[in-house]
Coordinates of C-alpha atoms in Angstrom, one line a residue:
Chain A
X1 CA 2.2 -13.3 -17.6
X2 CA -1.0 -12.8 -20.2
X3 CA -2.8 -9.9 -20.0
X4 CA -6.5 -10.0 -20.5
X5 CA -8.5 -7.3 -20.8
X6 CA -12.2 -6.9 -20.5
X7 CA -13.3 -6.5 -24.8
X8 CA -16.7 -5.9 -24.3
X9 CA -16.9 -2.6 -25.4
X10 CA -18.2 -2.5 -29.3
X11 CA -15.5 -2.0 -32.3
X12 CA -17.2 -1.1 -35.2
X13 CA -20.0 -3.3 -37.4
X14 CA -19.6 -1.0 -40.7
X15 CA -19.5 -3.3 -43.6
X16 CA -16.1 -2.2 -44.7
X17 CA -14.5 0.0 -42.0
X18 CA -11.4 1.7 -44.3
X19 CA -14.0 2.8 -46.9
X20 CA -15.0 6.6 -46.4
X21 CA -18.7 7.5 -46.4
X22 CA -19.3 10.9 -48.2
X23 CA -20.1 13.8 -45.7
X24 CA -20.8 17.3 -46.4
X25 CA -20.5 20.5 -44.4
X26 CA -23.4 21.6 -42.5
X27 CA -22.3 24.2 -40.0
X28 CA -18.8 25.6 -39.2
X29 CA -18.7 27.3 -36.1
X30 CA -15.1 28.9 -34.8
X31 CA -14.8 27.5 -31.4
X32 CA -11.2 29.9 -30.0
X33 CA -8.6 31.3 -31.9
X34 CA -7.4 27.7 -33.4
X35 CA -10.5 25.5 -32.3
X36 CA -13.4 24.8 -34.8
X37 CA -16.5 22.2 -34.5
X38 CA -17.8 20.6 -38.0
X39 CA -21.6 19.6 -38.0
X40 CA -21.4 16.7 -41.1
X41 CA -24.4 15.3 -42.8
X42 CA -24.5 11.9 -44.8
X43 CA -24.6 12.9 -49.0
X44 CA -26.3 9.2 -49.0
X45 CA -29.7 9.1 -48.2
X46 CA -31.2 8.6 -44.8
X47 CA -32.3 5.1 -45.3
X48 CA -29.1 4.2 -46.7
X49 CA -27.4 5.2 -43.4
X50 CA -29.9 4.0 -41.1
X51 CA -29.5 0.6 -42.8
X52 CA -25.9 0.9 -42.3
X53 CA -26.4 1.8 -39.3
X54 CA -24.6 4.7 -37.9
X55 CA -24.6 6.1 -34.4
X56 CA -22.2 6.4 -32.0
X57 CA -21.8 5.8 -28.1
X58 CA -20.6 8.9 -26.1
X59 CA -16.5 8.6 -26.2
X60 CA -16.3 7.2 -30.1
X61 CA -14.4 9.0 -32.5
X62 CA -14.5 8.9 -36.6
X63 CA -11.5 9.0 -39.3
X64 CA -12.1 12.1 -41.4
X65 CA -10.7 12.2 -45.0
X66 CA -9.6 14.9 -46.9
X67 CA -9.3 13.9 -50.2
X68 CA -5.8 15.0 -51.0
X69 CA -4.2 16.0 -47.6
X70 CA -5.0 13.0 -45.6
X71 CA -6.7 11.6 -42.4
X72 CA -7.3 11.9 -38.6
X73 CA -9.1 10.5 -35.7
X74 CA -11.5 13.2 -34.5
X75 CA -13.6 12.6 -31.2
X76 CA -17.5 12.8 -31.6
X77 CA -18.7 15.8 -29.4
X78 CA -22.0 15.8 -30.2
X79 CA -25.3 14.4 -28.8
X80 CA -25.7 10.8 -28.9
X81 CA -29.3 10.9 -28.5
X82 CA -30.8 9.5 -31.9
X83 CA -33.2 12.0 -33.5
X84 CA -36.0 11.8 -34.8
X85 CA -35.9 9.4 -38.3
X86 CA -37.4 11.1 -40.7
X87 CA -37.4 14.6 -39.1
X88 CA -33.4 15.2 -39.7
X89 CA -30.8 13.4 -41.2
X90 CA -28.0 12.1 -38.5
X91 CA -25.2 14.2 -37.9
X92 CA -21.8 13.8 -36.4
X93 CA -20.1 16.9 -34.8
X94 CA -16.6 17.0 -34.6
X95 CA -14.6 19.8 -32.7
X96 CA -10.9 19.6 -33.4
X97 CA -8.1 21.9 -32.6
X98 CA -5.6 23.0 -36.6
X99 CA -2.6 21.7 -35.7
X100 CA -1.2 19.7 -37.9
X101 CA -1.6 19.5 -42.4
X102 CA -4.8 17.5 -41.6
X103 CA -6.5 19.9 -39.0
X104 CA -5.3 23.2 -40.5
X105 CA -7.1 22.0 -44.1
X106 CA -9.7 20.9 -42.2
X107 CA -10.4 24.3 -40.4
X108 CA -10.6 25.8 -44.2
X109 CA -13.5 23.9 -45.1
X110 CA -17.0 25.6 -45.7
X111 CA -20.5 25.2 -45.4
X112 CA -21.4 22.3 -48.6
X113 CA -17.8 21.5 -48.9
X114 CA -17.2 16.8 -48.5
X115 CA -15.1 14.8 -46.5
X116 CA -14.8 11.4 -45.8
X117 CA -15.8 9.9 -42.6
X118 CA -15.0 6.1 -41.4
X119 CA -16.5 5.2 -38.3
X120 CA -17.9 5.9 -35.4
X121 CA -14.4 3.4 -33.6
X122 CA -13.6 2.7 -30.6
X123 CA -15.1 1.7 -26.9
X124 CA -17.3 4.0 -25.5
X125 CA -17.8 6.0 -21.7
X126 CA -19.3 3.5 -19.3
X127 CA -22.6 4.4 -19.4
X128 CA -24.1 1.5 -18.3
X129 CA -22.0 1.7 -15.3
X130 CA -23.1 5.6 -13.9
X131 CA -26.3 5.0 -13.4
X132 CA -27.5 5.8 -9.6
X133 CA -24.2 7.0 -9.2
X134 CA -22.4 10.5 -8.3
X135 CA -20.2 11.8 -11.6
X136 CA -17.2 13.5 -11.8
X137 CA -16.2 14.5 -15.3
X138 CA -12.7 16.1 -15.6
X139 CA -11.9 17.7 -19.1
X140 CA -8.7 19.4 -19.8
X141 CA -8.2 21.8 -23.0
X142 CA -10.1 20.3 -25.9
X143 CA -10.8 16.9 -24.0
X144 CA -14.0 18.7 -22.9
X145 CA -15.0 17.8 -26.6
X146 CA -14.9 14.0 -26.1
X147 CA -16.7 13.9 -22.8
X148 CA -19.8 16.2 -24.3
X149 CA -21.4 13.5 -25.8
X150 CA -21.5 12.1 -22.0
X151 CA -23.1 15.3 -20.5
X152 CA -25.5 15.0 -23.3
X153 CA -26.5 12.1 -22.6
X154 CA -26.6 12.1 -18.5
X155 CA -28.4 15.3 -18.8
X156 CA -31.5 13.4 -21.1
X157 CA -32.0 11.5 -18.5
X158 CA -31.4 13.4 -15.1
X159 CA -33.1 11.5 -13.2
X160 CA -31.0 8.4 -13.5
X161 CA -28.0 9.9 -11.9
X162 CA -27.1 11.6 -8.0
X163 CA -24.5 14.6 -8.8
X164 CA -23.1 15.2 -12.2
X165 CA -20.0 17.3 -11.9
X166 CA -18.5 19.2 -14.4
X167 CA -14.3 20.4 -13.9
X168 CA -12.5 21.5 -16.9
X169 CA -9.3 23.1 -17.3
X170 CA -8.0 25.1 -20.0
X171 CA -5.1 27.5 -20.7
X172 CA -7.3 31.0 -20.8
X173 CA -10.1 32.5 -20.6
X174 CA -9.7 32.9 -24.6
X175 CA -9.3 29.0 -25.4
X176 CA -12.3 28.0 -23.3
X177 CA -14.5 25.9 -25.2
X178 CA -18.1 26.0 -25.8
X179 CA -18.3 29.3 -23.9
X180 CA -22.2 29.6 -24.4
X181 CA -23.3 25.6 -23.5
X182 CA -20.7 25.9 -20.0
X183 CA -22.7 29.3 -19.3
X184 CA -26.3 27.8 -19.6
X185 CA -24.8 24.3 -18.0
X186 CA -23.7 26.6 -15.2
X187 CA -26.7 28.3 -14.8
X188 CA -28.5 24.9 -14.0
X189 CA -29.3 23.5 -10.5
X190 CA -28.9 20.2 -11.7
X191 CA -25.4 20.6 -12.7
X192 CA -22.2 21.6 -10.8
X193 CA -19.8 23.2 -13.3
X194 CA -16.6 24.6 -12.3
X195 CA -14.0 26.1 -14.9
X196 CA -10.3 27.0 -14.2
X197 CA -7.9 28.6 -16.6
X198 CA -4.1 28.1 -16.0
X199 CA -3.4 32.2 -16.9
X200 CA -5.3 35.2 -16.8
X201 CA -5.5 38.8 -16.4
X202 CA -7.8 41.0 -13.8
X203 CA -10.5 41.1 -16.2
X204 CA -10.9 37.1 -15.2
X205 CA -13.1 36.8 -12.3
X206 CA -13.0 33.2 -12.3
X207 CA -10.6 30.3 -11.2
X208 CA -7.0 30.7 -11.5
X209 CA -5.4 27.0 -11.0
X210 CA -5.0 23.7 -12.2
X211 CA -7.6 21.2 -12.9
X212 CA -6.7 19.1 -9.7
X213 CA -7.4 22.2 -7.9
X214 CA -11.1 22.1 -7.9
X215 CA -11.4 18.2 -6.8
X216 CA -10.8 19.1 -3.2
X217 CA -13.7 22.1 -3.6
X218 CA -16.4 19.7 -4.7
X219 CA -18.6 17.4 -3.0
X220 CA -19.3 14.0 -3.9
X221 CA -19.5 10.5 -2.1
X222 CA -16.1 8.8 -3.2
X223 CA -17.4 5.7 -3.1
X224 CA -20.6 5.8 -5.2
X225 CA -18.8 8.2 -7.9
X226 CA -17.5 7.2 -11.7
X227 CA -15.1 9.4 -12.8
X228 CA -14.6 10.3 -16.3
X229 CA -11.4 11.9 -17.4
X230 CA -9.9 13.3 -20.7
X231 CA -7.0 15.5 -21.2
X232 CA -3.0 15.5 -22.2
X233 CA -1.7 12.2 -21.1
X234 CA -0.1 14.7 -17.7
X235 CA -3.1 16.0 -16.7
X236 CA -4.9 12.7 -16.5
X237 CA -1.9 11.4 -14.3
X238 CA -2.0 14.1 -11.8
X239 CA -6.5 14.1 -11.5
X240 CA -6.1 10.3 -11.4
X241 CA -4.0 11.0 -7.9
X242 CA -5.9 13.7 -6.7
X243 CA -9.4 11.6 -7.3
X244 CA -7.7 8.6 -5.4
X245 CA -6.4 10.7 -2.6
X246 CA -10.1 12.1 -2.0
X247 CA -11.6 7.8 -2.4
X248 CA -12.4 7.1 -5.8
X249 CA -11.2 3.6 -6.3
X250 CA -9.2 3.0 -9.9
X251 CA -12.1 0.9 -10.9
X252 CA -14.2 3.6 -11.1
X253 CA -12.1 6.3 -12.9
X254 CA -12.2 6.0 -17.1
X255 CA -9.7 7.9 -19.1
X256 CA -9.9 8.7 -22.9
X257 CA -6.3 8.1 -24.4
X258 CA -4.8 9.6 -27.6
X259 CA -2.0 7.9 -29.8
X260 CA -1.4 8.1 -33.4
X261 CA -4.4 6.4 -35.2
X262 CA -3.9 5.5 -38.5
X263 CA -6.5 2.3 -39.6
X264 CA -8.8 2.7 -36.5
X265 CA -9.1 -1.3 -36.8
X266 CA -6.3 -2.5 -34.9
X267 CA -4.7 -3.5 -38.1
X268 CA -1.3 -1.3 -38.6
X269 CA -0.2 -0.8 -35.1
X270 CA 0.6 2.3 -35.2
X271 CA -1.6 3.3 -32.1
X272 CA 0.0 0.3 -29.5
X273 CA -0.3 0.5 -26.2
X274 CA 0.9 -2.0 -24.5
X275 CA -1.1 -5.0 -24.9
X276 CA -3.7 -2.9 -26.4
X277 CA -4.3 -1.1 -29.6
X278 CA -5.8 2.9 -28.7
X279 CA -8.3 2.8 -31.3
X280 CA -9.8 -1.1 -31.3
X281 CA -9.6 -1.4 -27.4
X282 CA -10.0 2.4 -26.7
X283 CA -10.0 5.3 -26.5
X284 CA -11.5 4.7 -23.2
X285 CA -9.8 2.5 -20.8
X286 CA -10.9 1.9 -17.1
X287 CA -8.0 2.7 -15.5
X288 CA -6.9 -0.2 -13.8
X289 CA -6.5 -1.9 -16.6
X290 CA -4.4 0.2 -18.2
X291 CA -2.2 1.7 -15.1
X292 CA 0.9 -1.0 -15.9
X293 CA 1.2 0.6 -18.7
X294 CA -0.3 4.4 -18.2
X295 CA 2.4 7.0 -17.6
X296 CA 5.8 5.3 -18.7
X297 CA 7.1 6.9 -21.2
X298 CA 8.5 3.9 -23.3
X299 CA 5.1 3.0 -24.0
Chain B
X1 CA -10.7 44.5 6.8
X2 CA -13.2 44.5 8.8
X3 CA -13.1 42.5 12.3
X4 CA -16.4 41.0 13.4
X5 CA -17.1 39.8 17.5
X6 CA -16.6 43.2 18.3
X7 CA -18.7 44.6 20.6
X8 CA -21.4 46.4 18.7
X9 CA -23.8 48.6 20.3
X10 CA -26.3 47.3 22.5
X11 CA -24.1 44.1 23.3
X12 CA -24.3 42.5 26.5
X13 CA -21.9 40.7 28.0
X14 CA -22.4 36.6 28.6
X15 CA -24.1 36.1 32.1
X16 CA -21.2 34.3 34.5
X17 CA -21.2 30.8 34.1
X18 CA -22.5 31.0 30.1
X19 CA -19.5 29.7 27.8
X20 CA -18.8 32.3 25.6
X21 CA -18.5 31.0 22.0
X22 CA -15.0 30.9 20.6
X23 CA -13.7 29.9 16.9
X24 CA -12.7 26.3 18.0
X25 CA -15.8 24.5 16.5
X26 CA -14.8 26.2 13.3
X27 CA -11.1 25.8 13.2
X28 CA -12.0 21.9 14.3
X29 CA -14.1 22.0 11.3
X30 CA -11.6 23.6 8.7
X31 CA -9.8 21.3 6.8
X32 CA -5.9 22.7 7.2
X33 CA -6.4 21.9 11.4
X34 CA -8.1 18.3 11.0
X35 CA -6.3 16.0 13.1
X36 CA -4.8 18.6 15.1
X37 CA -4.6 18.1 19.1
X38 CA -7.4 19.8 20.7
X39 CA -4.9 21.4 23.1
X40 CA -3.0 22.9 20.1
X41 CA -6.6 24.4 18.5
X42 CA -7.0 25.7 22.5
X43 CA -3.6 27.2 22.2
X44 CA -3.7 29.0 18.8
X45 CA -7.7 29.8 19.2
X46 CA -6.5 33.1 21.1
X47 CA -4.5 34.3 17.9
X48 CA -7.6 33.7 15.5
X49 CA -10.2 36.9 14.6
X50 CA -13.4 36.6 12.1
X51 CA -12.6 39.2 9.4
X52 CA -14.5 39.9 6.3
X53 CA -13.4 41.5 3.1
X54 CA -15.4 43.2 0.3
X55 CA -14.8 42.5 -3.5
X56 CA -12.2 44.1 -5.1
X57 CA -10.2 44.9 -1.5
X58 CA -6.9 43.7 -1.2
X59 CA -6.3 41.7 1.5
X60 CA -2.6 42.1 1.0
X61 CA -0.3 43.8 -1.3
X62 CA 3.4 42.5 -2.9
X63 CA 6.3 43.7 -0.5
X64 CA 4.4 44.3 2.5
X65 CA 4.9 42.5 6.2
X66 CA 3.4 39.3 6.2
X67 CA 2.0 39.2 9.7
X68 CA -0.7 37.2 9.4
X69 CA -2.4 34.2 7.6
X70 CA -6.4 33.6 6.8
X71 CA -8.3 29.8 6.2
X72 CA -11.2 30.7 4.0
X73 CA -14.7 30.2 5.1
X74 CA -16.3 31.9 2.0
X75 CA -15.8 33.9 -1.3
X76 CA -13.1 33.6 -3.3
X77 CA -9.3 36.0 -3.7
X78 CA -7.1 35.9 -6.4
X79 CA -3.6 36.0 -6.0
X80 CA -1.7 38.5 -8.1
X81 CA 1.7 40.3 -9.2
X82 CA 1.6 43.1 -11.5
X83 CA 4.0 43.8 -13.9
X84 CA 4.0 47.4 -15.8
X85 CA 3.4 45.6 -19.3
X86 CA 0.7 43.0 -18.5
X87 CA -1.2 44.8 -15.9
X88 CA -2.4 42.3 -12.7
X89 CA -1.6 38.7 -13.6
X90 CA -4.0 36.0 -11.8
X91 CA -1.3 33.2 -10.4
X92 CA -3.9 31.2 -8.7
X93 CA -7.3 31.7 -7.1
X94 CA -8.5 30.3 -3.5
X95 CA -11.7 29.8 -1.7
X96 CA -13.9 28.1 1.0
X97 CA -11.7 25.6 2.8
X98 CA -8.2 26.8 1.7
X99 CA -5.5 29.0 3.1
X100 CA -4.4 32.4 2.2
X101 CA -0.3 33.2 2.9
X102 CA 2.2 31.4 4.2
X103 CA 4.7 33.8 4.0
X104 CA 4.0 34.8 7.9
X105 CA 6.3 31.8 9.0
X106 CA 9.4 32.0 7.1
X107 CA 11.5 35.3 7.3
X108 CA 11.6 37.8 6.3
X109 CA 8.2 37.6 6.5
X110 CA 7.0 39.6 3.6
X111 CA 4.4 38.6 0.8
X112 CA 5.6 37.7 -2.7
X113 CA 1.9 38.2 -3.7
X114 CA -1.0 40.5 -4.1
X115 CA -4.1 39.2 -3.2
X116 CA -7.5 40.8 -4.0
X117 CA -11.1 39.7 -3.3
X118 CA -12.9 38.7 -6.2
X119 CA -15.8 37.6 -4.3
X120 CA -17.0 38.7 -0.6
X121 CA -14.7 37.0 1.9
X122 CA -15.5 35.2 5.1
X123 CA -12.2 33.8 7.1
X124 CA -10.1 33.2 10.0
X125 CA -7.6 35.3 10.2
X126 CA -4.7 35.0 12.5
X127 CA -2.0 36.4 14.1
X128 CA 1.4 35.4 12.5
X129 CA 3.3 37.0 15.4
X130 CA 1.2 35.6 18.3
X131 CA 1.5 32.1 16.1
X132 CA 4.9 32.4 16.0
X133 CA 5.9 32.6 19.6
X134 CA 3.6 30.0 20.3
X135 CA 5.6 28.0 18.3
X136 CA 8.8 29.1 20.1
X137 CA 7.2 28.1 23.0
X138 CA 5.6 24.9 22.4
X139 CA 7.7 23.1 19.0
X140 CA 6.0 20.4 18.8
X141 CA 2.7 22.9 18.1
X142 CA 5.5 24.4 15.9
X143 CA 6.2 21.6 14.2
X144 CA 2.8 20.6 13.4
X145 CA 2.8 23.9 12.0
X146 CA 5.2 23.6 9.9
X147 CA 4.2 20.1 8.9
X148 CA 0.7 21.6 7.4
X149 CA 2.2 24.9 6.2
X150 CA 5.0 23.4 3.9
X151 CA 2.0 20.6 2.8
X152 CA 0.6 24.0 1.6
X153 CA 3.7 25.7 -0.3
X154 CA 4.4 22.1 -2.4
X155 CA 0.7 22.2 -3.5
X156 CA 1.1 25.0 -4.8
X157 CA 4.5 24.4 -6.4
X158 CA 3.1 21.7 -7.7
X159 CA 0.4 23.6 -9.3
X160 CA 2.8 25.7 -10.5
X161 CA 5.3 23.7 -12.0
X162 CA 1.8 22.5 -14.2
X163 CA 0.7 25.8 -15.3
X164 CA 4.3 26.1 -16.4
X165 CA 4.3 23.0 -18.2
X166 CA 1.5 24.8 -20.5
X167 CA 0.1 21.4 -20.5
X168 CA -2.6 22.5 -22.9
X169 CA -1.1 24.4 -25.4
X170 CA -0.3 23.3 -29.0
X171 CA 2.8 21.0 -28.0
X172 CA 1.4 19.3 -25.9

């Protein structure tokens, strides 16, 4: 039997993708107790990049570099929405949790300090696809920071879209992400946003729960709705059910995936899935062409 | 708690042959009865009382009878235990459309929980004793109790079993 999957989501057209641009350190900001967003800014000048061409569809992510310690795939969680050329130089904003060598030097760096940065890789959120439609986006933990770019983005053009729904899921009330955009997201008419935390104490006058939890609370029309969904690999499984038991059809849910990138081409292998390779063919996947393979463990 | 229907002052009773208005159309409406026989929702109707609760009330406390069970209408309650180091830990939170205790049905009928109102509550209450004997009396009411009850306790172990799983921590 040959698998064939849909490739029509864009790769990468840098010149030489495993060659790290030069980015320096524009803002820090401490997101929790172990979570930290990087604003970057190209050291070459703005022409140079827009000739090269860099921007990024909501869902990419970037290989940064530190010289000396090594290299990750960080999701973009900023806004996709070109700025003004000539204005301000583009940025990419990464949020990433210190977990490993890579992340922990990485959540040392400072204001001027460089980095490398490969990219932006990967397939993108369907956003072709959402318009005129109902959205449900699901984020769990610090896959928030990979569907941001998405909010962004519906949110510049409002008009385009029926509900846009927010869920997202976290641990507690301390590792809740982007605490002041959720508060003036929430405050919004246009916008249904609805938090949970999985522990908390009686100061927490908010949702106690999983992340499945809130899909029954919501309202939205099953059959006009694309669902967006990124989170550990277990939280995706269990939303994916919940969405289908309440309509959404598997064509309409997309889930971000995260394996072990290395090259970010499709070249060393490291990141197979299946028939696929994470970081040419994803991160984002519709899910019914990834369900075969999404949830056993031996792959 | 405080019961609502009750005659307040100045009430009148319904002229004869004007249907007085029951909770049926609402417990129809509520998603734990959907499906259910309409002679089942005539049965258990008489058991079923509007109540309100205010924030910060406790609807119930750990250890005491569990007599009765509530479908949500409005607000929202969080269900707690306390423990002497930690203060009141937040299990789980519940509002509009979902159901509150299901410890009425299973002896020896006593909450495991507390639960306090974190924003002003509308609901159904009901009668667990009344329930009960209607289920005695009827088992195939019973058993459609049952059915929708126990859907209720593996959702939440389910939940559970997730938040145990600390599916967002740094392991995972």
């Amino acid at each position: 039997m040959a698998f064939i999957l849909e490739r029509s989501m864009p790769t990468t057209n840098l010149p030489d993708p495993m060659l790290p641009d030069l980015y320096r350190v524009q803002r820090v900001r401490q997101e929790t107790h172990d979570t930290f967003t990087l604003e970057l800014e190209p050291m070459s000048s703005e022409q140079q990049v827009a000739a090269k061409g860099v921007s990024f569809v909501a869902g990419q992510f970037n290989m940064l570099y530190i010289f000396g310690v090594g290299e990750v795939p960080i999701s973009i969680s900023g806004n996709p929405t070109p700025r003004k050329v000539g204005v301000s130089p583009p940025r990419f904003v990464h949020t990433t949790r210190a977990v490993g060598t890579v992340t922990k030097a990485m959540g040392k760096l400072k204001r001027g300090d460089v980095l490398g940065v490969r990219g932006p890789f990967g397939s993108h959120w369907p956003m072709e696809e959402t318009v005129g439609k109902d959205i449900v986006m699901v984020a769990g933990g610090i896959g928030l920071a990979p569907l941001r770019p998405a909010l962004y983005q519906f949110l510049s053009q409002r008009e385009n879209y029926k509900r846009i729904i927010l869920l997202y899921g976290t641990r507690s009330p301390a590792d809740i992400l982007y605490r002041r955009e959720l508060e003036q997201w929430r405050a919004r008419f246009d916008l249904e946003v609805q938090v949970t935390v999985d522990q908390a104490r009686g100061a927490w006058h908010g949702n106690v729960g999983v992340v499945t939890t809130l899909i029954p609370r919501i309202s939205f029309d099953p059959l006009r709705t694309i669902a967006l969904i990124c989170g550990p690999e277990i939280m995706m499984r269990f939303t994916i059910l919940e969405l289908q038991k309440h309509g959404v059809g598997k064509e309409n849910i997309f889930i971000s995936m995260e394996r072990n990138m290395k090259c970010a081409i499709g070249f060393c292998g490291h990141c197979q899935f299946g028939p696929t390779f994470i970081c040419k063919d994803g991160p984002v996947f519709r899910y019914d062409r990834i369900q075969e393979w999404f949830g056993k463990r031996e792959i | 708690m405080e019961r609502e229907g009750y005659p307040a002052p100045g009430f009148r009773l319904p002229t004869p042959g004007y249907p007085m208005q029951t909770l049926e159309p609402i417990l129809v409406e509520h998603p734990f009865f959907k499906g259910l026989e309409p002679r089942y929702l005539q049965l258990i109707v008489g058991c079923a009382s509007n109540v309100r609760f205010d924030s910060g009330q406790f609807i119930f406390r750990e250890g005491e009878e569990a007599n009765q069970f509530y479908l949500l209408r409005q607000g929202k309650v969080a269900l707690e235990v306390f423990s002497p180091e930690r203060g009141a830990i937040t299990l789980q939170t519940l509002g509009e459309g979902e159901v509150l205790g299901w410890s009425w049905l299973f002896p020896p009928y006593r909450w495991h929980f507390d639960a306090r109102v974190l924003e002003p509550l509308r609901a159904i209450a009901f009668d667990g004793e009344c329930l009960r004997t209607k289920c005695e009396e009827d088992h195939d009411l019973g058993y459609e109790l049952v059915k929708r009850v126990a859907h209720i306790v593996i959702q939440r172990l389910q939940a559970t079993r997730l938040q145990l799983l600390d599916i967002y921590g740094l392991h995972s």
